[in-house]
Short mmCIF file of C-alpha atoms in Angstrom, two decimals:
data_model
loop_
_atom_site.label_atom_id
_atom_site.label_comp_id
_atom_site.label_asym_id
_atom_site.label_seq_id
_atom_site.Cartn_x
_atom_site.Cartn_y
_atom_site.Cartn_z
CA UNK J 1 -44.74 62.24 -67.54
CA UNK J 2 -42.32 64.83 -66.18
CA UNK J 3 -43.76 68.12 -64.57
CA UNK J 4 -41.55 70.82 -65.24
CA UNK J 5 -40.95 73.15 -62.26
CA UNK J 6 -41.60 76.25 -63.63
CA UNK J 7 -44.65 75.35 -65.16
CA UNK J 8 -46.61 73.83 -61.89
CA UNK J 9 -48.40 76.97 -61.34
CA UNK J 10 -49.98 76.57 -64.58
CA UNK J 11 -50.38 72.85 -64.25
CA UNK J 12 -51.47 70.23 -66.21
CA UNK J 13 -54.15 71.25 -67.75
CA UNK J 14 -55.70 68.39 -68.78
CA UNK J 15 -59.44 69.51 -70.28
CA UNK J 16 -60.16 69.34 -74.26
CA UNK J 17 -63.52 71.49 -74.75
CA UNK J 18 -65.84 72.42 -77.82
CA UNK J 19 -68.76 74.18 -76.94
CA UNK J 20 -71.90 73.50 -78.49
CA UNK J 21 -71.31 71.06 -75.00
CA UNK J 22 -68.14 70.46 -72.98
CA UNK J 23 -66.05 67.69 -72.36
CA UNK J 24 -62.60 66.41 -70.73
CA UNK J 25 -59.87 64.69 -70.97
CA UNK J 26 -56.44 64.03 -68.90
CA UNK J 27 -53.30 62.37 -69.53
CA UNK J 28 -51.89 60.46 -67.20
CA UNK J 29 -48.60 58.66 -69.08
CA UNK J 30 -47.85 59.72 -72.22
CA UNK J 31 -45.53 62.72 -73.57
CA UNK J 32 -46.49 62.39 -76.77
CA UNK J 33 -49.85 64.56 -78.27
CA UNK J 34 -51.79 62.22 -80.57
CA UNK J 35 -52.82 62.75 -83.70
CA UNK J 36 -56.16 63.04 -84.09
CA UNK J 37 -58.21 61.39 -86.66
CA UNK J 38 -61.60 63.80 -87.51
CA UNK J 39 -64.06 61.09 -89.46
CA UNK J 40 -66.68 62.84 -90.50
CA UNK J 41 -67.72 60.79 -93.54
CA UNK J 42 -70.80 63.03 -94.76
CA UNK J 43 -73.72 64.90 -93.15
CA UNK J 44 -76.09 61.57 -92.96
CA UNK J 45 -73.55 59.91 -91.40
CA UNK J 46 -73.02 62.56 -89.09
CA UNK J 47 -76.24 63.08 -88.10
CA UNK J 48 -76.66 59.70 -87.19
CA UNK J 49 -73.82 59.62 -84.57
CA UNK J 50 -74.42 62.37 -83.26
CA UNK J 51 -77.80 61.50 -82.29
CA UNK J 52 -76.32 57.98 -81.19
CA UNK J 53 -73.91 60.03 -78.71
CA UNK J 54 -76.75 61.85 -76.84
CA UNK J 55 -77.29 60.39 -73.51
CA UNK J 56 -80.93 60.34 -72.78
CA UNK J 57 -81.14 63.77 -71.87
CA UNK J 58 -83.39 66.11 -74.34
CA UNK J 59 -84.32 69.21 -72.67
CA UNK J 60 -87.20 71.71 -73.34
CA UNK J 61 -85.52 75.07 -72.44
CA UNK J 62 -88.00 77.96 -72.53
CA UNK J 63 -87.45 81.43 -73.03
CA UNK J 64 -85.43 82.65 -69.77
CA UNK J 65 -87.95 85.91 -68.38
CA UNK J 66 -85.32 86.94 -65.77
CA UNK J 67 -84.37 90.75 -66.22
CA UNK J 68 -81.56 92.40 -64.01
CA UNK J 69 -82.38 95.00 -62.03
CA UNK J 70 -80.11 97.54 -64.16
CA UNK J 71 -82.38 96.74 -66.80
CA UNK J 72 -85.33 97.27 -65.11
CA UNK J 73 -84.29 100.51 -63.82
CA UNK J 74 -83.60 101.73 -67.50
CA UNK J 75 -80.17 102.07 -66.54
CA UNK J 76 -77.39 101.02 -69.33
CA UNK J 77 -74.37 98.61 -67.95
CA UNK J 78 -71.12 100.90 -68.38
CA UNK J 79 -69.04 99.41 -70.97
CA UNK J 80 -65.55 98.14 -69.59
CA UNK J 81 -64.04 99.33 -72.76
CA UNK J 82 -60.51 98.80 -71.02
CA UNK J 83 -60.83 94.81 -70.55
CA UNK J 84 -60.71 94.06 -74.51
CA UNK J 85 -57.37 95.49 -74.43
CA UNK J 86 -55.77 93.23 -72.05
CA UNK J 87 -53.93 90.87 -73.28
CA UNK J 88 -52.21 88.56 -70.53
CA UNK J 89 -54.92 85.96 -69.83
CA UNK J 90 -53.08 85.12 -66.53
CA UNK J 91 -51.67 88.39 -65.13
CA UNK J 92 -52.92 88.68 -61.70
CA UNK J 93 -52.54 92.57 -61.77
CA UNK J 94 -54.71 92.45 -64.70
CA UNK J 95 -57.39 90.62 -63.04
CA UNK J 96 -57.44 93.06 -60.37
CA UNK J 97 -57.65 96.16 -62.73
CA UNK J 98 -60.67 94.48 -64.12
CA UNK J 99 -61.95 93.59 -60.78
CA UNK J 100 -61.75 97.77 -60.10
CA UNK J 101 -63.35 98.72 -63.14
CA UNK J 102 -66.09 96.28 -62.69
CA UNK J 103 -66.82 97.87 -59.12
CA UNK J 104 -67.23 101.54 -60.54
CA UNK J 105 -69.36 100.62 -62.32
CA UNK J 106 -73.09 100.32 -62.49
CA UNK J 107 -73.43 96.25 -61.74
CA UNK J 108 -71.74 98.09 -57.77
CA UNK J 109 -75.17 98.65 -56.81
CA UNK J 110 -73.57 101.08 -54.61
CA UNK J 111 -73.37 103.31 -57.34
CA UNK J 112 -76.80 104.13 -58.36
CA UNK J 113 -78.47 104.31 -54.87
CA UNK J 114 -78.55 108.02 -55.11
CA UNK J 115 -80.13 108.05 -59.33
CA UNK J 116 -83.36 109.24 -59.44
CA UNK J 117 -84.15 105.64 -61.51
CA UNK J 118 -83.63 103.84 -58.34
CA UNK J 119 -85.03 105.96 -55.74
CA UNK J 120 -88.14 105.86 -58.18
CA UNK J 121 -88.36 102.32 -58.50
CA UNK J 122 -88.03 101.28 -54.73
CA UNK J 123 -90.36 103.81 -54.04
CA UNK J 124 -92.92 101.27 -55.78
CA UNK J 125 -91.24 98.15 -55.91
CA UNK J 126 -89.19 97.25 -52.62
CA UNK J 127 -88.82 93.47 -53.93
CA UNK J 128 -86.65 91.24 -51.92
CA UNK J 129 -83.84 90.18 -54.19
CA UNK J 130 -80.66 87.98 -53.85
CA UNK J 131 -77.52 89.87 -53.91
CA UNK J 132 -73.76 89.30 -53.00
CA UNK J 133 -72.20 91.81 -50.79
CA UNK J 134 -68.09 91.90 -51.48
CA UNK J 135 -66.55 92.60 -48.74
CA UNK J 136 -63.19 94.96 -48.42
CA UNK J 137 -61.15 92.69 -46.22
CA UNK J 138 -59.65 90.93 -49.46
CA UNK J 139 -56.31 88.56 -48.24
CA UNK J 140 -56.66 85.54 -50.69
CA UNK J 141 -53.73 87.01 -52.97
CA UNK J 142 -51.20 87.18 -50.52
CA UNK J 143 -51.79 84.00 -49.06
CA UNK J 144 -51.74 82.26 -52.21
CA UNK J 145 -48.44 84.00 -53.27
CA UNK J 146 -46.79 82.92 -50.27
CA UNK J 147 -48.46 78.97 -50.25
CA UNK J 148 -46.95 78.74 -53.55
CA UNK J 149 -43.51 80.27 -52.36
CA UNK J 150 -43.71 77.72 -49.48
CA UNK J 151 -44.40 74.82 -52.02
CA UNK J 152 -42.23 75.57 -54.35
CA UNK J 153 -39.22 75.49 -52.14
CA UNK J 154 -40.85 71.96 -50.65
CA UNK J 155 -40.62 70.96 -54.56
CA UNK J 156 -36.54 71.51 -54.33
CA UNK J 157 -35.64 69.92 -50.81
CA UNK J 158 -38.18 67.31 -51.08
CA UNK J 159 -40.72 66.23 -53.91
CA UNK J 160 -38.56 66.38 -56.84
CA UNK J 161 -40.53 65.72 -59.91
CA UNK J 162 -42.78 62.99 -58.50
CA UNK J 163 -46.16 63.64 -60.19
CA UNK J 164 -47.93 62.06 -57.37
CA UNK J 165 -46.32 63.79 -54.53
CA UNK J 166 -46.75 67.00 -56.76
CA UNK J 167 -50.46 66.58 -57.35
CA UNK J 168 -51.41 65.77 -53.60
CA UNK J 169 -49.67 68.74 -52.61
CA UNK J 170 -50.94 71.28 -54.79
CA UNK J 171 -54.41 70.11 -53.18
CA UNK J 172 -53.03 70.50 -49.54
CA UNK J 173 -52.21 74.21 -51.10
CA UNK J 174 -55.42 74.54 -51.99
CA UNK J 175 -57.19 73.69 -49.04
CA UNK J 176 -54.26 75.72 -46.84
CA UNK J 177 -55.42 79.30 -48.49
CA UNK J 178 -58.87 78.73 -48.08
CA UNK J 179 -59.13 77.79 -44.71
CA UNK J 180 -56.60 80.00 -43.67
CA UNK J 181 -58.51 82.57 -45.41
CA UNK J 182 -61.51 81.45 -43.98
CA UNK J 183 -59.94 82.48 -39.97
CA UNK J 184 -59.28 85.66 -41.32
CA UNK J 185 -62.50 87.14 -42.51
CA UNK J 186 -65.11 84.92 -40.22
CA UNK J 187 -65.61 88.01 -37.78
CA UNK J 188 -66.32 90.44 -40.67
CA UNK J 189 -68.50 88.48 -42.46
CA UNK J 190 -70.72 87.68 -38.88
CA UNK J 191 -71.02 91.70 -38.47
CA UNK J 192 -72.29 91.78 -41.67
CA UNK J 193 -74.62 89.04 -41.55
CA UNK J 194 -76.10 90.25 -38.23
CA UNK J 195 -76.55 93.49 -40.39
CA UNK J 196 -78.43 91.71 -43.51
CA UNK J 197 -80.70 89.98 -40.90
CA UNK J 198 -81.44 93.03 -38.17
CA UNK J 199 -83.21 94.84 -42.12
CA UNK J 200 -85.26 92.08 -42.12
CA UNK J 201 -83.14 89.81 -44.49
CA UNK J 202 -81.87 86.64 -44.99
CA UNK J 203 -78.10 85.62 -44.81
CA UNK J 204 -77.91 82.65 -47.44
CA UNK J 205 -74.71 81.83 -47.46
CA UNK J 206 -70.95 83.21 -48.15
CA UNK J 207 -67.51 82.69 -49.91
CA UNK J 208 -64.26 82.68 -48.57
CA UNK J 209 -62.01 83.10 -52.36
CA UNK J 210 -64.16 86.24 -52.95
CA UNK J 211 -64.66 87.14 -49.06
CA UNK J 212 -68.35 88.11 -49.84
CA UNK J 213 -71.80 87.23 -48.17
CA UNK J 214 -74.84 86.32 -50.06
CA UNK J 215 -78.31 87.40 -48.86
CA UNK J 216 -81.82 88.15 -50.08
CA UNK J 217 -83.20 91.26 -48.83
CA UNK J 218 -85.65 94.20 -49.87
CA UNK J 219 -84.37 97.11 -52.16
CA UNK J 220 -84.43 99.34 -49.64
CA UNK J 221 -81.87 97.52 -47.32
CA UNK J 222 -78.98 98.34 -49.57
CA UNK J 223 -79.11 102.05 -47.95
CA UNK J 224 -77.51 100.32 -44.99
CA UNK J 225 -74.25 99.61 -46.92
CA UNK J 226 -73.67 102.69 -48.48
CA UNK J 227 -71.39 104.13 -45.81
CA UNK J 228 -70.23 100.78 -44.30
CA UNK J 229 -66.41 100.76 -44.87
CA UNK J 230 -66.19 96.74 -44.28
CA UNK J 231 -68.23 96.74 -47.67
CA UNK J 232 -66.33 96.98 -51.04
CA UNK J 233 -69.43 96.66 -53.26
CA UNK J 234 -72.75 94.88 -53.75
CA UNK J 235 -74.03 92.87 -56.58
CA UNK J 236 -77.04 91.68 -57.81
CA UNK J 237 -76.78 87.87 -57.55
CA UNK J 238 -77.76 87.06 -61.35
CA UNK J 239 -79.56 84.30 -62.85
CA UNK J 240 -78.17 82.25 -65.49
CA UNK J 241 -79.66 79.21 -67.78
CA UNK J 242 -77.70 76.30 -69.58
CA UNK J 243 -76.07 76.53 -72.18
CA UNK J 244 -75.73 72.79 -74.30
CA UNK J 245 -77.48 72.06 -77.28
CA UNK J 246 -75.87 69.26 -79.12
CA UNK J 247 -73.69 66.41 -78.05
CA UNK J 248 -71.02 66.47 -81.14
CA UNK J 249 -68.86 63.54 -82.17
CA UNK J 250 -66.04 65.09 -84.30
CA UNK J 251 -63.81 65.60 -81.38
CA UNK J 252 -61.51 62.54 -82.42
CA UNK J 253 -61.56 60.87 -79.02
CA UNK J 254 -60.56 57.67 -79.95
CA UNK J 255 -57.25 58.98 -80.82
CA UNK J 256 -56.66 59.93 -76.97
CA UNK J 257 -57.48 57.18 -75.65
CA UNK J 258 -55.20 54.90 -77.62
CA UNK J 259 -52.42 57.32 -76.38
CA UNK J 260 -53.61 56.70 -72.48
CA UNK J 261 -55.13 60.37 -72.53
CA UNK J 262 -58.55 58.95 -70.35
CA UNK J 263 -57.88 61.69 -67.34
CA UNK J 264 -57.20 59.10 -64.29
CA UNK J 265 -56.55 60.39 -61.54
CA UNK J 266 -57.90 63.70 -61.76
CA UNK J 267 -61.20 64.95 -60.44
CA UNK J 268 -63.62 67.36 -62.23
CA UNK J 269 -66.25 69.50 -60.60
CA UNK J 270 -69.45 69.01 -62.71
CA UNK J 271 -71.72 72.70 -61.62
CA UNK J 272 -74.95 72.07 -62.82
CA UNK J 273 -78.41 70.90 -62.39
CA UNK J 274 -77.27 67.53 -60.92
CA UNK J 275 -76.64 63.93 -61.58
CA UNK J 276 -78.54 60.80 -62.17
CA UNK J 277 -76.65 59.12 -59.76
CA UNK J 278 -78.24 55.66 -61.19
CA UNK J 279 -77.21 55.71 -64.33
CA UNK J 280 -75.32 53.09 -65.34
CA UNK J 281 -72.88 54.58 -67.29
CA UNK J 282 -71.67 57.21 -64.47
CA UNK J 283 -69.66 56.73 -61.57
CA UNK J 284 -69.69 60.05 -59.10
CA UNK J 285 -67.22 60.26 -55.83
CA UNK J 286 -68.79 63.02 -54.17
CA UNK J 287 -72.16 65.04 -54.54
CA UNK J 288 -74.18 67.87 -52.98
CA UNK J 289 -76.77 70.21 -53.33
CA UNK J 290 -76.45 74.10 -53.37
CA UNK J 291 -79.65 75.64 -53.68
CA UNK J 292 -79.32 78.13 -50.54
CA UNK J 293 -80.42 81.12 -52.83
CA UNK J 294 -82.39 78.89 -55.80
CA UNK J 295 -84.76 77.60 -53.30
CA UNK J 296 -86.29 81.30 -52.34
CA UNK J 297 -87.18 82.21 -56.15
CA UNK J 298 -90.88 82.20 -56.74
CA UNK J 299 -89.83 79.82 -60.06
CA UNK J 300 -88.32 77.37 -58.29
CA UNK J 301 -89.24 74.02 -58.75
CA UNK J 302 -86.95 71.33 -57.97
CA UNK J 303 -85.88 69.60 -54.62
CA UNK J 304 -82.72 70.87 -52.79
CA UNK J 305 -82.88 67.56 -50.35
CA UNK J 306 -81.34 65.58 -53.10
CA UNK J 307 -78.39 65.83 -55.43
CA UNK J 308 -80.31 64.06 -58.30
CA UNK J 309 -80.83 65.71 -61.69
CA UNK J 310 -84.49 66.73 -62.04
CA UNK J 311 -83.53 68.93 -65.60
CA UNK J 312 -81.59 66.27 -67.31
CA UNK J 313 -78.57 68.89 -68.06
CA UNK J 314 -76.21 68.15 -65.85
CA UNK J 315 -76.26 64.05 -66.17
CA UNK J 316 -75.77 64.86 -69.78
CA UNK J 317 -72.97 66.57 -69.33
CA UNK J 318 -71.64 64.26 -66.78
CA UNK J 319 -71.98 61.65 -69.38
CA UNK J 320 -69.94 63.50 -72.31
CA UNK J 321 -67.39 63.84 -69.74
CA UNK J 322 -66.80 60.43 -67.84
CA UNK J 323 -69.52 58.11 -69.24
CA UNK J 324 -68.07 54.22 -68.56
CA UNK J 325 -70.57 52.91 -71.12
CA UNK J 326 -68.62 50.41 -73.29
CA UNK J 327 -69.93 52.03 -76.54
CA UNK J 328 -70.80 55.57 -75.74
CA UNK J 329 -67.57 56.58 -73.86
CA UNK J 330 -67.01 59.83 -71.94
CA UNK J 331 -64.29 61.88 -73.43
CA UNK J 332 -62.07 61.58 -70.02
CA UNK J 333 -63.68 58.35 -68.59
CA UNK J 334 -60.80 57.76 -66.17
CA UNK J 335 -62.13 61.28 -64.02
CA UNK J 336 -63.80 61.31 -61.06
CA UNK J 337 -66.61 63.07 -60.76
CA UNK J 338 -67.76 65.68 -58.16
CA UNK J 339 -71.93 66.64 -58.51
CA UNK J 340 -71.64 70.17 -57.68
CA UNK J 341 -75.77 70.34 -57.77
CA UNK J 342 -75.93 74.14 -58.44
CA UNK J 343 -78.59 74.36 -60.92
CA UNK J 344 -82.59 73.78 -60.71
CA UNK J 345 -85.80 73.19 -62.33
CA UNK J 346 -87.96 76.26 -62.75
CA UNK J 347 -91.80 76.19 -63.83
CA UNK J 348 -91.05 77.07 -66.94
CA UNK J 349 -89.43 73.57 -67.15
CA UNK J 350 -85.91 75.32 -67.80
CA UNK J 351 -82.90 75.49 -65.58
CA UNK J 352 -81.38 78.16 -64.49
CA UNK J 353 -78.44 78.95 -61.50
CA UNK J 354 -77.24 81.37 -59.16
CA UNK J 355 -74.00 83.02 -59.23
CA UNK J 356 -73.77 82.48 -55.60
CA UNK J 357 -75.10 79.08 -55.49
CA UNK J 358 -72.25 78.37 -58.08
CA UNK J 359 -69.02 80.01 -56.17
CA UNK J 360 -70.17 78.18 -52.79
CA UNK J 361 -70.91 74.92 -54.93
CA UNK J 362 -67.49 75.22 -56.73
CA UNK J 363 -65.46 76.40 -53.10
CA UNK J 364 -67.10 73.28 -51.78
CA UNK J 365 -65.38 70.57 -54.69
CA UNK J 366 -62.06 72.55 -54.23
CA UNK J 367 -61.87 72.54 -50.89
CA UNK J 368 -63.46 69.52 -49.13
CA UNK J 369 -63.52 67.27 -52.15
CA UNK J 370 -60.13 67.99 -54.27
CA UNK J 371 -61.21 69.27 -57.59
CA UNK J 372 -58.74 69.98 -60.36
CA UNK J 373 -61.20 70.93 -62.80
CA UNK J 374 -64.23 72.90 -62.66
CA UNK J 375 -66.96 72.37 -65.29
CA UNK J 376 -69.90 75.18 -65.63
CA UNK J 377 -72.22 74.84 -68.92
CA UNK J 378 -74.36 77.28 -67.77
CA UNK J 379 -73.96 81.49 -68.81
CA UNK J 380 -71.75 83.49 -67.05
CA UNK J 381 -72.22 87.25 -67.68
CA UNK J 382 -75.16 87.57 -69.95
CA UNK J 383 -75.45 88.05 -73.52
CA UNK J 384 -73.63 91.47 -74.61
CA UNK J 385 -72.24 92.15 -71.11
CA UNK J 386 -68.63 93.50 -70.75
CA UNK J 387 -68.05 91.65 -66.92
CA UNK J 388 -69.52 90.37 -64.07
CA UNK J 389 -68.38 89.01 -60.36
CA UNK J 390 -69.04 85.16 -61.62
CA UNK J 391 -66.11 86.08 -64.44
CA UNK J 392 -63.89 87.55 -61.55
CA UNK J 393 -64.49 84.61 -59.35
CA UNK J 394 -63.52 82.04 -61.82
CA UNK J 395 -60.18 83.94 -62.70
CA UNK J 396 -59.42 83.79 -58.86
CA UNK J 397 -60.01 80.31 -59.36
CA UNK J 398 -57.59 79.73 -61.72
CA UNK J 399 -54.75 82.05 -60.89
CA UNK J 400 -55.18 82.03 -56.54
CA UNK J 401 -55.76 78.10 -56.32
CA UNK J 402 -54.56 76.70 -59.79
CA UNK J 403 -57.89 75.11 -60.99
CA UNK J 404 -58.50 74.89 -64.42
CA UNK J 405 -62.35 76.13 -65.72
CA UNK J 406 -63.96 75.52 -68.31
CA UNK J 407 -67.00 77.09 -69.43
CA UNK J 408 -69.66 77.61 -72.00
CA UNK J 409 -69.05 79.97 -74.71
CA UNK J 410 -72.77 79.92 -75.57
CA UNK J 411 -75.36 79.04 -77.78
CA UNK J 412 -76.14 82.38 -79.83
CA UNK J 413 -74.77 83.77 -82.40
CA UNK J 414 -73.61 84.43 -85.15
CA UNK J 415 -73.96 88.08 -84.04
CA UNK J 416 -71.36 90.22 -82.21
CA UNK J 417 -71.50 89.77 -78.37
CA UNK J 418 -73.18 86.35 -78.27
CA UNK J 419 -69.92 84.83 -76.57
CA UNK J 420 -70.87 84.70 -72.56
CA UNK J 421 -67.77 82.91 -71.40
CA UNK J 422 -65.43 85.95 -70.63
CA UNK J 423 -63.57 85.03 -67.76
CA UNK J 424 -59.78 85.88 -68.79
CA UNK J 425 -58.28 82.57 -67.13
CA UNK J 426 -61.19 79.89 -68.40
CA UNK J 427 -61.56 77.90 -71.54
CA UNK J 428 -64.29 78.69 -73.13
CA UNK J 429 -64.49 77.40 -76.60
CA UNK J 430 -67.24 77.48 -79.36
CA UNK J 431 -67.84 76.30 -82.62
CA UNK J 432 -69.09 77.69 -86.09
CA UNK J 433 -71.36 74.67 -86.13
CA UNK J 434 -71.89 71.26 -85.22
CA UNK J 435 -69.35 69.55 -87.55
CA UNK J 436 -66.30 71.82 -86.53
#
């Protein structure tokens, strides 16, 4: 397969998802899209393969009891009327407007530390909560412009069209703006984590895409920041739960595969609750566990020393997307797979994941382990919510580093605002139900 020059910056993008659950698949020599052949013969039959399909997992999700902070200050989220009129899914001047329109307004918790709703509530309930402190020193753009200027004239003196050469060094790339990045904002992001930790808090971790550090600290902390010029805004570092309920069949994925579409040689990041790594039917390159923020809520109830799957979720998903089993096939078998252990077992026997477990988990894959494709089954921004940081942090995913993400679009509906995966630059696809 030829890569066309212009193009590279959108790359291959070599994911097929329906949402009810998610799966992959990749191409590695054929030009030619199959046709695919839909059999569904009748609803018995369905039924039957579709319950044939599932792998193992069946998962008792209880009602999720988190409640952000906005809502329990009685405060409304400020619609971001603006961001349903853009258009350009991969306009990085777009992104940024959103990015700006998100920070004014009332997810910054910079802007409601003077309303009498929050000076009321702290006043009787300085909690320690997790947030993520964004940080104005922002240079990922720039360098990522110019690693793509540098590569592309490496494509005309040197590479050519060789796929190979191409693929390896759009991972170099990768790994060049983040690290370079990394040099650039290390001394910032120590001032402020001597900061976090001199209130009495608790540094748990940071990002170098988004240059942002994560910490849990009381209510009352957040004061500190308000004049600090090195910060750009402060988030509350939201909870989200999974999002799969059935394991469909009526993709056509035989039809791929007899076309070579089986996705060797690419590597997808699975961010979830973990993978049976003894399953027969999976195969995984690289795993860890990010649960540097998980492991401090009071419902937490897994084990952050292993990269296993203690919710069942994520080897499910797994499975849809790479399973070797000779009769239940992963969609795009030929992957590797990355356990990007993210999410965790709460009491309530559901599992849920934090946004800022999820960026480090998915920095990790991208940087240190080579992922081209970042899978996240889990919410995003919350059901009826206009944006969140998670939704800008993906779209710098895509458009800064070239990673494709997919997402879930959710299980609600059929109501107005029941689609959670609104992150301009992901794929995020649902269905009407489970035969479509």
């Amino acid at each position: 397969m030829t890569i066309k020059k212009s193009a590279l910056f959108s790359l291959i993008i070599p994911a097929l998802l329906i949402l009810s659950s998610f799966f992959f698949v990749s191409s590695q020599n054929s030009n030619t899209t199959p046709e695919i052949n839909f059999s569904i013969k009748n609803s018995t039959d369905f039924e039957t393969e579709q319950k044939e399909n599932l792998l193992e997992s069946q998962v008792k999700i209880k009602e999720n009891h988190y409640e952000p902070l906005i809502s329990k200050l009685g405060l409304e989220e400020e619609e971001i009327i603006e961001k349903t009129s853009i258009q350009s899914a991969k306009s990085s001047s777009n992104i940024k407007k959103s990015e700006s329109l998100l920070r004014k307004s009332n997810k910054n918790l910079l802007n409601i530390l003077d309303k009498s709703e929050f000076k009321n509530y702290v006043k009787n309930n300085n909690e320690q909560l997790p947030f993520v402190i964004v940080l104005s020193g922002q240079n990922i753009g720039q360098l990522s412009e110019n690693a793509k200027k540098d590569l592309r004239e490496k494509m005309n003196s040197e590479i050519g069209n060789d796929e190979e050469k191409i693929h390896r060094e759009i991972r170099n790339m990768r790994e060049k703006i983040i690290n370079e990045n990394k040099k650039l904002i290390a001394p910032e992001q120590r001032e402020i984590k001597d900061k976090i930790e001199s209130c009495g808090g608790i540094a748990t971790g940071n990002l170098s895409l988004i240059n942002s550090v994560f910490a849990r600290m009381n209510l009352s902390c957040l004061d500190e920041f308000a004049n600090d010029r090195r910060v750009r805004a402060i988030y509350e570092d939201e909870r989200t739960d999974m999002k799969l309920n059935n394991a469909i069949c009526s993709i056509g994925a035989s039809s791929w595969y007899n076309n070579g579409y089986e996705g060797n040689g690419w590597s997808v990041a699975v961010v979830d609750t973990g993978i049976d790594a003894s399953h027969p039917a999976l195969n995984v390159s690289f795993a860890k566990t990010f649960h540097g923020t998980a492991k401090f809520d009071s419902e937490y109830n897994d084990n952050f020393t292993t990269t296993d799957d203690l919710v069942g979720h994520g080897t499910h998903i797994a499975g849809i997307i790479a399973s070797q089993d000779s009769t239940y096939k992963g969609v795009g078998r030929g992957v590797d797979l990355i356990n990007v252990k993210a999410g965790y077992l709460s009491t309530d026997v559901g599992g849920y994941m934090l946004d800022s477990d999820a960026m480090q988990g998915i920095e990790w894959a991208i940087n240190e382990k080579g992922a081209d494709v970042v899978s996240r089954s889990y919410g995003m921004c919350g059901i009826g919510v206009s944006d969140c940081l998670l939704a800008r942090y993906l779209d710098a995913v895509v458009d800064d580093l070239g990673v494709s993400v997919v997402a879930s679009a959710g299980n609600n509906g059929p109501t107005s605002g029941t689609v959670g995966g609104i992150a301009f630059n992901a794929f995020s696809v649902g269905a009407l139900d489970d035969k479509n």
